[in-house]
Coordinates of N, CA and C in Angstrom, one line a residue:
M1 N 3.2 8.7 -4.0 CA 3.0 7.4 -3.5 C 1.8 7.5 -2.6
A2 N 1.6 8.4 -1.7 CA 0.3 8.6 -1.0 C -0.8 8.8 -1.7
I3 N -0.7 9.5 -2.9 CA -1.9 9.8 -3.7 C -2.3 8.5 -4.4
E4 N -1.3 7.7 -4.9 CA -1.6 6.5 -5.5 C -2.1 5.5 -4.5
T5 N -1.7 5.4 -3.3 CA -2.2 4.5 -2.3 C -3.6 4.8 -2.0
S6 N -4.0 6.1 -1.8 CA -5.3 6.6 -1.5 C -6.2 6.2 -2.6
A7 N -5.8 6.3 -3.9 CA -6.6 6.1 -5.0 C -6.9 4.6 -5.1
E8 N -5.8 3.8 -4.8 CA -6.0 2.3 -5.0 C -7.0 1.8 -3.9
S9 N -7.0 2.4 -2.7 CA -7.9 2.0 -1.6 C -9.4 2.5 -1.8
G10 N -9.5 3.3 -2.8 CA -10.9 3.8 -3.1 C -11.3 5.1 -2.4
S11 N -10.3 5.7 -1.8 CA -10.7 6.9 -0.9 C -10.5 8.1 -1.8
I12 N -11.6 8.4 -2.5 CA -11.6 9.5 -3.5 C -11.4 10.8 -2.7
I13 N -12.1 11.0 -1.7 CA -12.0 12.2 -0.9 C -10.6 12.4 -0.2
G14 N -10.1 11.2 0.2 CA -8.8 11.1 0.7 C -7.7 11.7 -0.3
V15 N -7.9 11.3 -1.5 CA -7.0 11.8 -2.5 C -7.1 13.2 -2.7
A16 N -8.4 13.7 -2.8 CA -8.7 15.2 -3.0 C -8.0 16.0 -1.8
M17 N -8.2 15.5 -0.7 CA -7.7 16.3 0.5 C -6.3 16.3 0.4
F18 N -5.6 15.2 0.2 CA -4.2 15.2 0.1 C -3.6 16.1 -1.0
K19 N -4.3 16.1 -2.2 CA -3.9 17.0 -3.2 C -3.9 18.5 -2.8
A20 N -5.0 18.8 -2.1 CA -5.1 20.2 -1.6 C -4.1 20.5 -0.6
Q21 N -3.7 19.6 0.3 CA -2.6 19.9 1.2 C -1.3 19.9 0.5
F22 N -1.0 19.1 -0.4 CA 0.2 19.0 -1.1 C 0.3 20.3 -2.0
A23 N -0.9 20.9 -2.5 CA -0.7 22.1 -3.2 C -0.1 23.2 -2.3
D24 N -0.4 23.3 -1.0 CA 0.1 24.4 -0.2 C 1.6 24.2 -0.1
R25 N 2.1 22.9 -0.1 CA 3.5 22.7 0.0 C 4.2 23.3 -1.3
L26 N 3.5 23.0 -2.4 CA 4.1 23.4 -3.7 C 4.1 25.1 -3.8
V27 N 3.1 25.7 -3.1 CA 3.1 27.1 -3.1 C 4.3 27.6 -2.4
E28 N 4.6 27.0 -1.3 CA 5.8 27.3 -0.5 C 7.0 27.3 -1.2
R29 N 7.1 26.4 -2.3 CA 8.2 26.3 -3.1 C 8.1 27.1 -4.5
E30 N 7.1 28.0 -4.5 CA 6.9 28.8 -5.6 C 6.5 28.0 -6.9
R31 N 6.1 26.7 -6.8 CA 5.6 26.0 -8.0 C 4.1 26.2 -8.1
Y32 N 3.8 27.4 -8.6 CA 2.3 27.9 -8.6 C 1.4 27.2 -9.6
D33 N 2.0 26.9 -10.7 CA 1.2 26.2 -11.8 C 0.8 24.8 -11.4
E34 N 1.8 24.1 -10.7 CA 1.4 22.7 -10.3 C 0.5 22.7 -9.2
A35 N 0.6 23.7 -8.2 CA -0.3 23.9 -7.2 C -1.6 24.1 -7.6
A36 N -1.8 25.0 -8.7 CA -3.1 25.3 -9.2 C -3.8 24.1 -9.8
Q37 N -3.0 23.3 -10.5 CA -3.6 22.1 -11.1 C -4.1 21.2 -10.2
L38 N -3.4 21.0 -9.0 CA -3.8 20.0 -8.0 C -5.1 20.6 -7.3
L39 N -5.3 21.9 -7.1 CA -6.4 22.4 -6.5 C -7.6 22.3 -7.5
D40 N -7.4 22.5 -8.9 CA -8.4 22.3 -9.8 C -8.9 20.9 -9.8
E41 N -8.0 19.9 -9.6 CA -8.4 18.5 -9.5 C -9.1 18.2 -8.3
A42 N -8.7 18.8 -7.2 CA -9.3 18.4 -5.9 C -10.6 19.2 -5.5
Q43 N -10.9 20.4 -6.0 CA -12.0 21.1 -5.7 C -13.3 20.5 -6.0
P44 N -13.5 20.0 -7.2 CA -14.8 19.4 -7.5 C -15.3 18.3 -6.6
V45 N -14.1 17.4 -6.4 CA -14.5 16.3 -5.5 C -14.8 16.7 -4.1
I46 N -14.1 17.7 -3.5 CA -14.4 18.2 -2.1 C -15.7 18.9 -2.2
E47 N -16.1 19.6 -3.1 CA -17.3 20.3 -3.2 C -18.5 19.2 -3.0
R48 N -18.3 18.1 -3.8 CA -19.3 17.1 -3.8 C -19.4 16.2 -2.5
E49 N -18.0 15.8 -2.1 CA -17.9 14.8 -1.0 C -17.8 15.4 0.4
R50 N -17.3 16.6 0.5 CA -17.0 17.2 1.8 C -17.1 18.7 1.7
P51 N -18.3 19.2 1.5 CA -18.5 20.7 1.3 C -18.0 21.6 2.4
G52 N -18.0 20.9 3.6 CA -17.5 21.8 4.8 C -16.1 22.1 4.6
A53 N -15.3 21.4 3.7 CA -13.9 21.7 3.5 C -13.6 22.6 2.4
V54 N -14.7 23.1 1.7 CA -14.5 24.1 0.6 C -13.8 25.4 1.0
P55 N -14.1 25.9 2.2 CA -13.4 27.1 2.6 C -11.8 26.9 2.7
M56 N -11.4 25.7 2.9 CA -10.0 25.4 2.9 C -9.4 25.5 1.6
I57 N -10.2 25.1 0.5 CA -9.7 25.2 -0.8 C -9.5 26.6 -1.2
H58 N -10.6 27.4 -0.9 CA -10.4 29.0 -1.1 C -9.3 29.6 -0.4
G59 N -9.0 29.1 0.8 CA -7.9 29.6 1.5 C -6.5 29.3 0.8
S60 N -6.6 28.1 0.3 CA -5.3 27.6 -0.4 C -5.1 28.5 -1.7
R61 N -6.3 28.7 -2.4 CA -6.2 29.6 -3.6 C -5.7 30.9 -3.3
A62 N -6.3 31.5 -2.2 CA -5.9 32.8 -1.7 C -4.4 32.9 -1.5
L63 N -3.8 31.9 -0.9 CA -2.4 31.9 -0.6 C -1.6 31.9 -1.9
L64 N -2.0 31.0 -2.8 CA -1.3 30.7 -4.0 C -1.3 32.1 -4.8
N65 N -2.5 32.8 -5.0 CA -2.6 34.0 -5.7 C -1.8 35.1 -5.1
L66 N -1.8 35.1 -3.7 CA -1.1 36.2 -3.0 C 0.4 36.0 -3.2
K67 N 0.9 34.8 -3.1 CA 2.3 34.7 -3.3 C 2.7 34.8 -4.8
A68 N 1.8 34.6 -5.7 CA 2.1 34.8 -7.1 C 1.9 36.2 -7.5
G69 N 1.4 37.1 -6.6 CA 1.3 38.5 -6.9 C -0.1 38.9 -7.5
R70 N -1.0 38.0 -7.5 CA -2.3 38.2 -8.1 C -3.3 38.7 -6.9
V71 N -3.1 39.9 -6.6 CA -3.8 40.4 -5.4 C -5.3 40.4 -5.4
E72 N -5.9 40.8 -6.5 CA -7.4 40.8 -6.6 C -7.9 39.4 -6.6
D73 N -7.2 38.4 -7.3 CA -7.7 37.1 -7.1 C -7.6 36.6 -5.8
A74 N -6.4 37.0 -5.1 CA -6.3 36.5 -3.7 C -7.4 37.0 -2.8
A75 N -7.8 38.2 -3.0 CA -8.8 38.8 -2.2 C -10.2 38.2 -2.5
R76 N -10.4 37.8 -3.6 CA -11.8 37.1 -4.0 C -11.8 35.7 -3.2
H77 N -10.7 35.0 -3.3 CA -10.8 33.7 -2.7 C -10.7 33.8 -1.2
M78 N -10.0 34.8 -0.7 CA -10.0 35.1 0.7 C -11.3 35.4 1.3
R79 N -12.0 36.1 0.6 CA -13.3 36.5 1.1 C -14.3 35.3 1.2
Q80 N -14.3 34.4 0.1 CA -15.0 33.2 0.2 C -14.6 32.3 1.3
S81 N -13.4 32.3 1.6 CA -13.0 31.4 2.8 C -13.4 32.1 4.1
L82 N -13.3 33.4 4.2 CA -13.6 34.1 5.5 C -15.1 34.0 5.8
D83 N -15.9 33.9 4.7 CA -17.3 33.8 4.9 C -17.7 32.7 5.9
Y84 N -17.0 31.6 5.9 CA -17.3 30.5 6.6 C -17.1 30.8 8.1
Y85 N -16.4 31.9 8.5 CA -16.1 32.2 9.9 C -17.0 33.4 10.4
R86 N -17.9 33.8 9.6 CA -18.8 34.9 10.0 C -19.6 34.6 11.3
T87 N -20.0 33.4 11.4 CA -20.8 33.0 12.5 C -20.2 32.0 13.5
P88 N -20.0 32.3 14.8 CA -19.4 31.3 15.7 C -20.3 30.2 15.9
P89 N -19.7 29.0 16.4 CA -18.3 28.9 16.9 C -17.4 28.7 15.8
I90 N -16.1 29.1 16.1 CA -14.9 29.0 15.2 C -14.4 27.6 15.3
R91 N -14.7 26.9 14.3 CA -14.4 25.4 14.3 C -12.8 25.1 13.9
R92 N -12.3 26.0 13.1 CA -10.9 25.8 12.9 C -10.1 27.2 13.1
P93 N -9.8 27.4 14.3 CA -9.1 28.7 14.7 C -7.7 28.8 14.0
D94 N -7.1 27.7 13.8 CA -5.8 27.7 13.2 C -5.9 28.2 11.8
L95 N -6.9 27.8 11.0 CA -7.0 28.2 9.6 C -7.4 29.6 9.5
L96 N -8.4 30.0 10.5 CA -8.8 31.4 10.6 C -7.6 32.4 10.8
A97 N -6.7 32.0 11.8 CA -5.5 32.7 12.1 C -4.7 33.0 10.8
E98 N -4.5 31.9 10.0 CA -3.8 32.0 8.7 C -4.5 33.0 7.8
L99 N -5.8 32.8 7.7 CA -6.5 33.7 6.8 C -6.3 35.2 7.2
L100 N -6.4 35.4 8.4 CA -6.2 36.8 8.8 C -4.9 37.3 8.6
L101 N -3.9 36.4 8.7 CA -2.6 36.8 8.4 C -2.4 37.2 6.9
Y102 N -3.0 36.4 6.1 CA -3.0 36.7 4.6 C -3.7 37.9 4.3
T103 N -4.9 38.2 5.0 CA -5.6 39.4 4.8 C -4.8 40.6 5.1
S104 N -4.1 40.5 6.3 CA -3.2 41.7 6.7 C -2.2 41.9 5.6
D105 N -1.7 40.8 5.0 CA -0.7 40.9 4.0 C -1.3 41.7 2.8
L106 N -2.6 41.3 2.4 CA -3.3 42.0 1.3 C -3.4 43.5 1.7
A107 N -3.8 43.8 2.8 CA -4.0 45.2 3.2 C -2.7 46.0 3.1
S108 N -1.6 45.3 3.4 CA -0.3 45.9 3.3 C 0.1 46.2 2.0
R109 N -0.3 45.4 1.0 CA 0.1 45.6 -0.4 C -0.8 46.7 -1.0
R110 N -1.9 47.0 -0.5 CA -2.8 48.0 -1.1 C -2.9 49.2 -0.2
G111 N -2.0 49.4 0.7 CA -1.9 50.6 1.5 C -3.1 50.8 2.6
V112 N -3.8 49.8 3.0 CA -4.8 49.8 3.9 C -4.1 49.4 5.3
G113 N -3.3 50.3 5.7 CA -2.4 50.0 6.8 C -3.1 49.9 8.2
N114 N -4.0 50.8 8.5 CA -4.8 50.7 9.8 C -5.5 49.4 10.0
E115 N -6.3 49.0 8.9 CA -6.9 47.8 9.0 C -6.0 46.6 9.0
G116 N -4.9 46.7 8.3 CA -4.0 45.6 8.3 C -3.4 45.3 9.7
A117 N -3.1 46.4 10.4 CA -2.6 46.3 11.7 C -3.6 45.7 12.7
I118 N -4.8 46.1 12.6 CA -5.9 45.6 13.4 C -6.1 44.0 13.2
I119 N -6.1 43.7 11.9 CA -6.3 42.3 11.6 C -5.1 41.5 12.0
L120 N -3.9 42.1 11.9 CA -2.8 41.3 12.3 C -2.8 41.0 13.8
G121 N -3.1 42.1 14.6 CA -3.2 42.0 16.1 C -4.2 40.9 16.4
A122 N -5.3 40.9 15.7 CA -6.2 39.8 16.0 C -5.7 38.4 15.7
A123 N -5.0 38.3 14.6 CA -4.4 37.0 14.2 C -3.4 36.6 15.3
A124 N -2.6 37.4 15.6 CA -1.5 37.2 16.7 C -2.2 36.7 18.0
K125 N -3.2 37.3 18.3 CA -3.9 37.0 19.6 C -4.5 35.6 19.5
L126 N -5.1 35.2 18.3 CA -5.7 34.0 18.1 C -4.6 32.9 18.1
V127 N -3.5 33.1 17.5 CA -2.4 32.2 17.4 C -1.9 31.9 18.8
E128 N -1.8 32.9 19.5 CA -1.2 32.8 20.9 C -2.2 31.9 21.8
E129 N -3.5 32.1 21.6 CA -4.5 31.3 22.3 C -4.5 29.9 22.1
I130 N -4.2 29.6 20.7 CA -4.3 28.2 20.4 C -2.9 27.5 20.3
G131 N -1.9 28.3 20.6 CA -0.5 27.7 20.7 C 0.1 27.3 19.4
M132 N -0.2 27.9 18.3 CA 0.4 27.4 17.1 C 1.5 28.2 16.5
K133 N 2.0 29.2 17.2 CA 2.9 30.2 16.6 C 4.3 29.4 16.2
S134 N 4.8 28.6 17.1 CA 6.1 28.1 16.8 C 6.0 27.0 15.6
S135 N 4.9 26.3 15.5 CA 4.8 25.3 14.6 C 4.4 25.8 13.1
K136 N 3.8 27.0 13.0 CA 3.4 27.5 11.7 C 4.2 28.6 11.2
G137 N 5.3 28.9 11.8 CA 6.2 30.0 11.4 C 5.6 31.3 11.4
F138 N 4.5 31.5 12.3 CA 3.9 32.7 12.3 C 4.7 33.9 12.8
N139 N 5.6 33.7 13.6 CA 6.4 34.8 14.2 C 7.1 35.5 13.1
Q140 N 7.7 34.8 12.2 CA 8.5 35.4 11.1 C 7.6 36.3 10.2
E141 N 6.5 35.7 9.8 CA 5.6 36.4 9.0 C 5.1 37.6 9.6
E142 N 4.7 37.5 10.9 CA 4.2 38.6 11.6 C 5.3 39.8 11.7
A143 N 6.5 39.4 11.9 CA 7.5 40.4 12.0 C 7.7 41.1 10.7
R144 N 7.7 40.4 9.6 CA 7.8 41.0 8.3 C 6.6 42.0 8.0
L145 N 5.4 41.6 8.3 CA 4.3 42.4 8.2 C 4.3 43.6 9.1
R146 N 4.7 43.5 10.3 CA 5.0 44.6 11.2 C 5.8 45.7 10.6
A147 N 7.0 45.2 10.0 CA 7.9 46.2 9.5 C 7.2 46.9 8.2
V148 N 6.5 46.2 7.4 CA 5.8 46.8 6.3 C 4.7 47.8 6.7
L149 N 3.9 47.4 7.7 CA 2.8 48.2 8.1 C 3.3 49.4 9.0
E150 N 4.4 49.2 9.7 CA 4.9 50.3 10.6 C 5.4 51.5 9.7
A151 N 5.9 51.1 8.6 CA 6.7 52.2 7.7 C 5.7 53.3 7.5
P152 N 4.5 53.1 6.9 CA 3.6 54.2 6.7 C 2.9 54.7 7.9
L153 N 2.6 53.9 8.8 CA 1.8 54.3 10.0 C 2.6 54.9 11.1
G154 N 3.8 54.5 11.3 CA 4.6 55.0 12.4 C 4.5 54.0 13.6
A155 N 5.5 53.9 14.4 CA 5.4 52.8 15.5 C 4.3 53.0 16.4
D156 N 4.0 54.1 16.8 CA 2.9 54.4 17.8 C 1.5 54.0 17.3
R157 N 1.3 54.5 16.0 CA 0.0 54.2 15.5 C -0.2 52.8 15.2
Y158 N 0.9 52.2 14.6 CA 0.8 50.7 14.4 C 0.6 49.9 15.7
A159 N 1.3 50.3 16.8 CA 1.1 49.6 18.1 C -0.4 49.8 18.6
E160 N -0.9 51.0 18.3 CA -2.3 51.3 18.8 C -3.2 50.4 18.1
Q161 N -3.1 50.3 16.8 CA -4.0 49.6 15.9 C -3.9 48.0 16.2
F162 N -2.6 47.5 16.3 CA -2.4 46.2 16.6 C -3.0 45.8 18.0
H163 N -2.8 46.5 19.0 CA -3.5 46.2 20.2 C -5.1 46.3 20.2
R164 N -5.5 47.3 19.4 CA -7.0 47.3 19.1 C -7.4 46.0 18.6
G165 N -6.7 45.4 17.6 CA -7.1 44.2 17.1 C -7.1 43.1 18.1
Q166 N -6.2 43.1 19.0 CA -6.1 41.9 20.0 C -7.3 42.1 20.9
A167 N -7.9 43.3 21.1 CA -9.0 43.4 22.0 C -10.4 43.4 21.3
T168 N -10.4 43.3 20.0 CA -11.7 43.3 19.2 C -12.2 41.9 19.2
P169 N -13.6 41.6 19.3 CA -14.2 40.4 19.2 C -13.8 39.8 17.8
I170 N -13.6 38.6 17.7 CA -13.2 37.9 16.5 C -14.1 38.0 15.4
S171 N -15.5 38.0 15.8 CA -16.5 38.1 14.7 C -16.4 39.5 14.1
D172 N -16.1 40.5 14.8 CA -15.9 41.9 14.2 C -14.7 41.9 13.4
V173 N -13.6 41.2 13.7 CA -12.4 41.3 13.0 C -12.7 40.5 11.6
V174 N -13.4 39.4 11.7 CA -13.7 38.7 10.4 C -14.5 39.7 9.6
A175 N -15.5 40.4 10.1 CA -16.3 41.4 9.2 C -15.3 42.4 8.6
L176 N -14.4 42.8 9.4 CA -13.4 43.9 8.9 C -12.6 43.2 7.8
A177 N -12.1 42.0 8.0 CA -11.2 41.3 7.0 C -12.0 41.1 5.7
I178 N -13.3 40.8 5.8 CA -14.2 40.7 4.6 C -14.4 42.0 3.9
D179 N -14.5 43.0 4.7 CA -14.6 44.4 4.0 C -13.3 44.7 3.4
V180 N -12.1 44.4 3.9 CA -10.9 44.7 3.2 C -10.8 44.0 2.0
C181 N -11.2 42.7 1.9 CA -11.2 41.9 0.7 C -12.0 42.5 -0.4
D182 N -13.2 43.1 0.1 CA -14.2 43.7 -0.9 C -13.6 44.9 -1.5
R183 N -12.8 45.6 -0.7 CA -12.2 46.9 -1.2 C -11.0 46.8 -1.9
I184 N -10.3 45.7 -1.9 CA -8.9 45.4 -2.6 C -9.0 45.9 -4.1
P185 N -10.0 45.6 -4.8 CA -10.0 46.0 -6.3 C -10.0 47.5 -6.5
S186 N -10.6 48.2 -5.5 CA -10.6 49.7 -5.7 C -9.4 50.4 -5.0
E187 N -8.6 49.7 -4.2 CA -7.6 50.4 -3.6 C -6.3 50.5 -4.4
V188 N -5.6 51.5 -4.4 CA -4.3 51.8 -5.1 C -3.2 51.0 -4.5
P189 N -2.4 50.3 -5.2 CA -1.3 49.5 -4.6 C -0.4 50.5 -3.9
A190 N 0.1 49.9 -2.7 CA 0.9 50.7 -1.8 C 2.3 51.0 -2.5
A191 N 2.7 52.2 -2.3 CA 4.0 52.6 -2.9 C 5.1 52.3 -1.9
E192 N 6.2 51.7 -2.4 CA 7.3 51.3 -1.6 C 8.6 51.8 -2.3
P193 N 9.7 52.2 -1.5 CA 10.9 52.4 -2.0 C 11.4 51.3 -3.0
A194 N 12.2 51.7 -4.1 CA 12.5 50.7 -5.1 C 13.3 49.6 -4.4
Q195 N 14.2 49.9 -3.5 CA 15.2 48.9 -2.9 C 14.3 47.9 -2.1
A196 N 13.3 48.4 -1.4 CA 12.5 47.6 -0.5 C 11.7 46.6 -1.2
I197 N 11.2 47.0 -2.5 CA 10.5 46.2 -3.3 C 11.4 45.0 -3.8
E198 N 12.5 45.4 -4.3 CA 13.5 44.4 -4.8 C 13.9 43.4 -3.7
D199 N 14.1 43.9 -2.5 CA 14.5 42.9 -1.5 C 13.4 41.9 -1.2
D200 N 12.2 42.3 -1.5 CA 11.0 41.4 -1.1 C 10.7 40.4 -2.3
L201 N 11.3 40.6 -3.4 CA 11.0 39.7 -4.4 C 11.8 38.3 -4.4
T202 N 11.2 37.4 -4.9 CA 11.8 36.1 -5.1 C 12.8 36.2 -6.3
P203 N 13.7 35.2 -6.4 CA 14.7 35.3 -7.6 C 13.9 35.2 -8.9
R204 N 12.8 34.4 -8.9 CA 11.9 34.3 -10.1 C 11.3 35.7 -10.5
E205 N 10.8 36.4 -9.5 CA 10.2 37.7 -9.8 C 11.3 38.7 -10.2
R206 N 12.6 38.6 -9.7 CA 13.6 39.5 -10.1 C 13.9 39.3 -11.6
D207 N 13.9 38.0 -12.0 CA 14.1 37.8 -13.4 C 13.2 38.4 -14.3
V208 N 11.8 38.3 -13.9 CA 10.8 39.0 -14.7 C 11.0 40.5 -14.8
L209 N 11.5 41.1 -13.8 CA 11.8 42.6 -13.9 C 13.0 43.0 -14.7
K210 N 13.8 42.1 -15.1 CA 15.1 42.5 -15.8 C 14.8 42.7 -17.2

């Protein structure tokens, strides 16, 4: 209904932005094909009418591919979105915090634990500074990634790297996150115990493995 209303009112960019936002909701529900279709429809309009919002589209594509298990595609889109934050000021710290969270997830999936912990520490610090933790469900995802990253690093090493990330200038963390994205294709997937892998799968992914 909102899409139809925007279209009738002639707000082409409004329709495109709504589609991009709705795509994120569909990703949360694991409806990846539908989300990809909406992003395909929205991206050309946003590139033409509001180019400053293009990093948001790449961020949405990064999340979609990450959740769907397409790690290299996720890294490619993540890098394109992170490029927007290379130079201060940081205009959307909330989006940057989410990108850093996703990049930490990427690092954990490819065994780049030290960098993942540093990036996660920076993301947590940024989220705390802007007060978005409770509204974005950041706490739960941070706890999950902490457990994943702590396993190979050990609690002490993880804590050291996490606190290092909190103390590192955000521009340096962005540069590190971009470097991690660039390295993803050449990194070997992280090994996990079979049960841990199964527990982390969605019902849809478990069916694929049967």
